[in-house]
XYZ file of C-alpha atoms in Angstrom:
311
model
C -201.557 157.397 16.194
C -198.893 157.330 18.905
C -198.484 153.842 21.698
C -195.980 153.447 23.563
C -194.902 150.219 22.821
C -193.051 147.122 25.421
C -191.528 144.993 23.351
C -189.712 142.457 25.751
C -190.131 141.483 29.185
C -187.859 144.137 32.072
C -187.395 146.040 28.643
C -188.798 150.437 28.097
C -191.576 151.836 27.066
C -191.463 152.284 23.121
C -192.721 155.317 21.732
C -194.255 154.368 18.263
C -196.673 155.748 16.029
C -198.539 152.757 15.340
C -201.770 151.607 13.586
C -205.572 153.044 14.362
C -207.104 149.909 15.487
C -210.576 149.210 13.564
C -213.335 148.142 16.217
C -215.209 144.123 14.684
C -218.640 143.520 15.342
C -219.711 144.205 19.347
C -216.845 146.502 19.127
C -216.065 150.550 19.431
C -213.240 153.124 19.079
C -212.818 154.758 22.145
C -210.043 158.287 21.995
C -208.568 158.214 24.383
C -208.802 161.089 26.936
C -207.150 159.411 30.819
C -205.821 156.131 31.124
C -204.705 155.446 34.841
C -201.172 153.485 35.096
C -201.723 150.134 37.391
C -198.644 148.526 39.531
C -200.177 145.161 37.521
C -198.556 146.605 34.385
C -195.023 146.897 36.369
C -196.051 143.370 37.054
C -196.288 142.760 33.300
C -192.770 144.833 32.234
C -191.171 142.322 34.836
C -192.307 139.647 33.913
C -193.495 139.015 37.650
C -197.193 139.051 36.433
C -197.671 137.030 32.762
C -198.883 138.159 29.633
C -201.444 136.364 28.090
C -201.010 138.275 24.436
C -198.166 138.401 22.611
C -195.111 140.673 22.343
C -195.161 143.723 21.680
C -198.066 145.131 23.481
C -199.306 148.195 24.542
C -200.925 148.391 28.431
C -202.969 150.231 30.558
C -206.246 149.250 31.564
C -207.408 151.912 33.036
C -209.478 154.232 30.542
C -211.869 156.826 29.979
C -212.701 158.739 26.670
C -214.901 159.449 24.007
C -216.104 156.467 21.353
C -214.366 157.651 17.728
C -216.293 154.867 15.878
C -218.926 152.094 16.984
C -218.083 148.611 15.410
C -220.574 146.889 13.501
C -223.514 145.007 15.540
C -223.356 147.934 18.148
C -226.505 149.828 19.053
C -228.144 152.265 21.517
C -223.793 153.629 21.545
C -222.759 156.260 19.034
C -220.061 158.488 18.126
C -219.480 161.242 20.949
C -220.545 159.366 24.056
C -218.358 159.630 26.521
C -217.580 156.252 28.438
C -215.734 153.622 30.725
C -215.053 150.221 30.411
C -215.913 147.530 33.237
C -213.204 145.079 33.127
C -212.190 141.618 33.841
C -209.283 139.413 33.618
C -210.113 137.614 30.242
C -211.599 141.267 28.741
C -209.581 144.108 29.334
C -207.672 146.770 26.576
C -204.144 146.639 27.766
C -204.291 143.131 29.142
C -206.467 141.114 26.659
C -205.795 143.627 23.752
C -203.828 146.326 23.362
C -204.618 148.903 25.626
C -204.896 152.851 26.513
C -201.263 153.626 26.634
C -201.821 155.034 22.996
C -204.640 157.296 21.670
C -207.048 155.131 20.810
C -209.006 151.819 21.681
C -210.749 148.871 21.335
C -213.154 148.358 23.428
C -216.783 145.794 23.954
C -219.767 147.392 23.682
C -221.399 144.786 25.892
C -218.511 146.435 29.052
C -218.871 150.026 28.790
C -220.435 153.373 31.185
C -221.570 156.590 30.141
C -219.734 158.861 31.913
C -222.735 161.240 34.328
C -222.396 165.091 33.172
C -219.321 166.442 33.428
C -217.753 163.316 35.205
C -213.488 164.183 35.568
C -211.459 162.294 32.997
C -209.356 161.346 35.713
C -211.129 160.521 38.239
C -213.657 158.323 35.600
C -210.142 156.459 34.696
C -209.145 155.015 38.284
C -212.586 154.717 38.598
C -212.138 151.564 36.265
C -209.464 149.563 38.482
C -208.723 151.128 41.006
C -212.309 152.110 41.964
C -213.969 148.441 40.106
C -211.502 146.966 42.800
C -212.353 148.291 46.000
C -215.639 148.029 45.397
C -216.055 144.247 44.199
C -214.772 143.723 47.715
C -215.795 145.897 49.293
C -219.621 145.876 48.249
C -220.007 142.773 45.961
C -217.384 139.683 47.537
C -216.963 141.356 51.514
C -221.427 141.967 51.051
C -221.139 144.993 53.338
C -224.253 146.913 54.289
C -225.656 149.276 56.763
C -224.856 148.514 60.175
C -221.758 146.066 59.695
C -218.910 146.477 61.641
C -215.764 146.107 58.846
C -211.860 146.211 58.452
C -210.198 147.566 56.110
C -206.445 146.034 55.918
C -203.834 148.072 54.047
C -204.807 152.056 53.296
C -202.876 152.464 49.689
C -205.304 154.069 47.147
C -207.096 150.696 47.005
C -207.523 150.132 50.802
C -208.472 153.649 50.896
C -211.137 153.797 48.457
C -212.755 150.534 49.140
C -212.865 151.844 53.774
C -214.467 155.411 51.775
C -217.005 152.858 49.890
C -217.198 151.016 52.935
C -218.462 154.243 55.413
C -220.110 155.346 52.412
C -222.692 151.723 52.659
C -223.353 153.180 56.793
C -221.160 150.650 58.134
C -218.464 151.429 60.832
C -214.758 150.743 59.768
C -211.902 150.176 61.386
C -208.478 150.381 59.397
C -205.282 148.895 59.397
C -201.961 150.948 58.371
C -198.040 150.686 58.958
C -197.509 154.257 57.853
C -199.311 156.650 60.547
C -199.222 159.981 57.913
C -202.210 158.323 56.673
C -204.484 157.689 60.237
C -205.688 161.507 59.689
C -206.851 161.069 56.054
C -208.511 157.662 57.053
C -210.499 159.174 59.481
C -211.665 162.464 57.536
C -212.796 159.511 55.409
C -214.995 158.533 58.452
C -212.998 155.483 59.441
C -213.994 154.580 63.768
C -210.074 153.665 64.600
C -206.948 153.228 62.813
C -204.428 151.014 63.851
C -201.097 149.888 62.733
C -200.907 146.051 63.404
C -204.249 143.950 62.181
C -203.969 141.880 65.099
C -205.675 145.216 66.625
C -208.390 143.399 65.485
C -209.268 141.623 67.781
C -211.454 141.804 70.192
C -213.840 144.092 68.017
C -216.217 141.094 66.656
C -215.938 142.198 63.037
C -218.446 140.990 60.938
C -215.795 140.920 57.491
C -212.456 142.457 56.891
C -211.142 143.077 54.094
C -206.989 142.422 53.271
C -205.881 144.823 50.334
C -202.478 143.999 51.657
C -202.161 140.059 51.036
C -198.592 139.836 52.775
C -199.873 136.200 54.302
C -199.620 137.523 57.760
C -202.092 139.790 57.211
C -204.874 137.469 56.071
C -203.885 135.040 58.776
C -204.341 138.066 60.937
C -207.577 138.673 59.538
C -208.942 135.128 59.981
C -208.091 135.157 63.971
C -209.566 138.709 64.481
C -213.030 138.090 62.726
C -215.757 137.239 63.923
C -216.845 133.853 64.888
C -219.201 132.593 60.774
C -216.799 136.341 59.383
C -216.082 136.462 56.464
C -212.189 137.789 55.231
C -211.567 139.045 51.771
C -208.246 138.707 50.067
C -207.972 141.563 47.505
C -203.959 143.088 47.593
C -200.932 139.919 46.171
C -198.717 141.465 48.430
C -197.658 137.987 48.269
C -198.601 134.452 45.794
C -198.042 132.485 48.071
C -198.104 131.949 51.610
C -198.579 129.099 54.429
C -202.230 129.040 56.086
C -202.896 127.527 59.575
C -206.025 126.047 59.066
C -207.136 125.553 62.544
C -208.790 129.066 63.002
C -210.681 128.846 59.842
C -212.221 125.624 60.130
C -213.026 125.690 64.379
C -214.712 129.514 63.609
C -216.293 128.563 60.193
C -215.141 131.652 59.182
C -215.267 132.791 54.802
C -212.231 133.011 52.907
C -213.604 134.602 50.000
C -210.793 136.218 47.196
C -211.928 138.906 45.132
C -210.858 140.756 41.762
C -212.910 142.659 38.992
C -215.796 140.829 37.080
C -216.272 143.026 34.414
C -219.679 144.359 35.714
C -221.318 147.352 33.760
C -223.438 147.533 36.707
C -220.397 147.704 39.410
C -218.601 150.189 37.458
C -222.036 152.348 37.229
C -221.953 152.129 40.874
C -218.447 153.110 41.677
C -218.976 156.033 38.886
C -222.151 156.775 40.538
C -220.534 157.349 43.761
C -218.145 159.095 43.081
C -220.054 161.515 41.141
C -221.942 162.520 43.986
C -218.712 163.268 45.771
C -219.409 160.570 48.336
C -216.164 159.089 46.812
C -213.332 160.234 45.264
C -209.601 158.392 43.984
C -206.555 159.498 45.327
C -204.859 160.685 41.645
C -202.053 162.729 40.485
C -201.927 163.869 37.131
C -199.754 163.340 34.121
C -199.074 164.072 31.284
C -199.272 160.828 27.909
C -194.954 161.612 27.350
C -194.273 161.051 31.609
C -196.113 157.615 31.721
C -192.592 155.738 31.520
C -192.090 157.744 34.275
C -194.583 157.656 36.393
C -194.495 153.766 36.006
C -190.653 153.857 37.323
C -191.814 155.807 39.751
C -194.298 153.132 40.716
C -192.005 150.629 40.543
C -190.452 152.065 43.206
C -193.469 152.418 45.503
C -193.024 156.153 44.539
C -196.899 157.191 44.372
C -199.210 157.781 46.549
C -202.959 156.802 45.160
C -203.278 157.150 41.143
C -201.235 158.294 38.349
C -203.557 159.322 35.726
C -202.072 160.117 32.256
C -204.484 162.884 30.602
């Protein structure tokens, strides 16, 4: 099968003809229909994020496709089912085993979700990470519900999707985004107001703020801006280390919570249902399989608005 292979950190992807994988017990083989490009893949290539599996490796963890083969002991799934997979740091193609920059991948059957009829392949692939990460930050760890007053810091691909999910859940949502070019899109998605800096949220008495930027100053600003006994959820990893002034956190009993996807198929099902209903859409741009290396170069340079998805 065709695949894009990473041989070494700081190297380029190499197109190769590799053996098609065989599903073990509890696995299925999926023919890839769409594979999303994620900035974490750039991190793996640049050595910023350590790989948990040995090189060479096939990256790509956002995938939708069709079951090609069912492994031993797998029940409830059959060849031809259109599927996506809930991912987690310890169980995902392109993270814990070879991934979706290839024609076929192996997926853990217990993580599978059947796609709604007629669902767009690219939207389904993007939902597995961009959609699921946003949903997890907002609905799971943020526990956003109807009537909540919510702040979303960073309205890039993840943040804009998270903001829309919060609106659909019935929250009153305020965004923080320095790029004014995104403000109208945010308002079109139902946000009440948008500000250039997190400090402008102070005084709004927000129940929860989800930080999709994660630059340290954004999280510290969110701690100052959220109401007493409110919650701040950190999703973004703009900086891996930063200094925190603990006075506001302790004196106002703020709940600071990290958030990541946990491989829960029910969470992915909720995201797919929102997308299928037309209430949520992950902003994406379709590219071809041959354009994957070029797409990752664009991601590294910051030249992508939304998600790139190879179909």
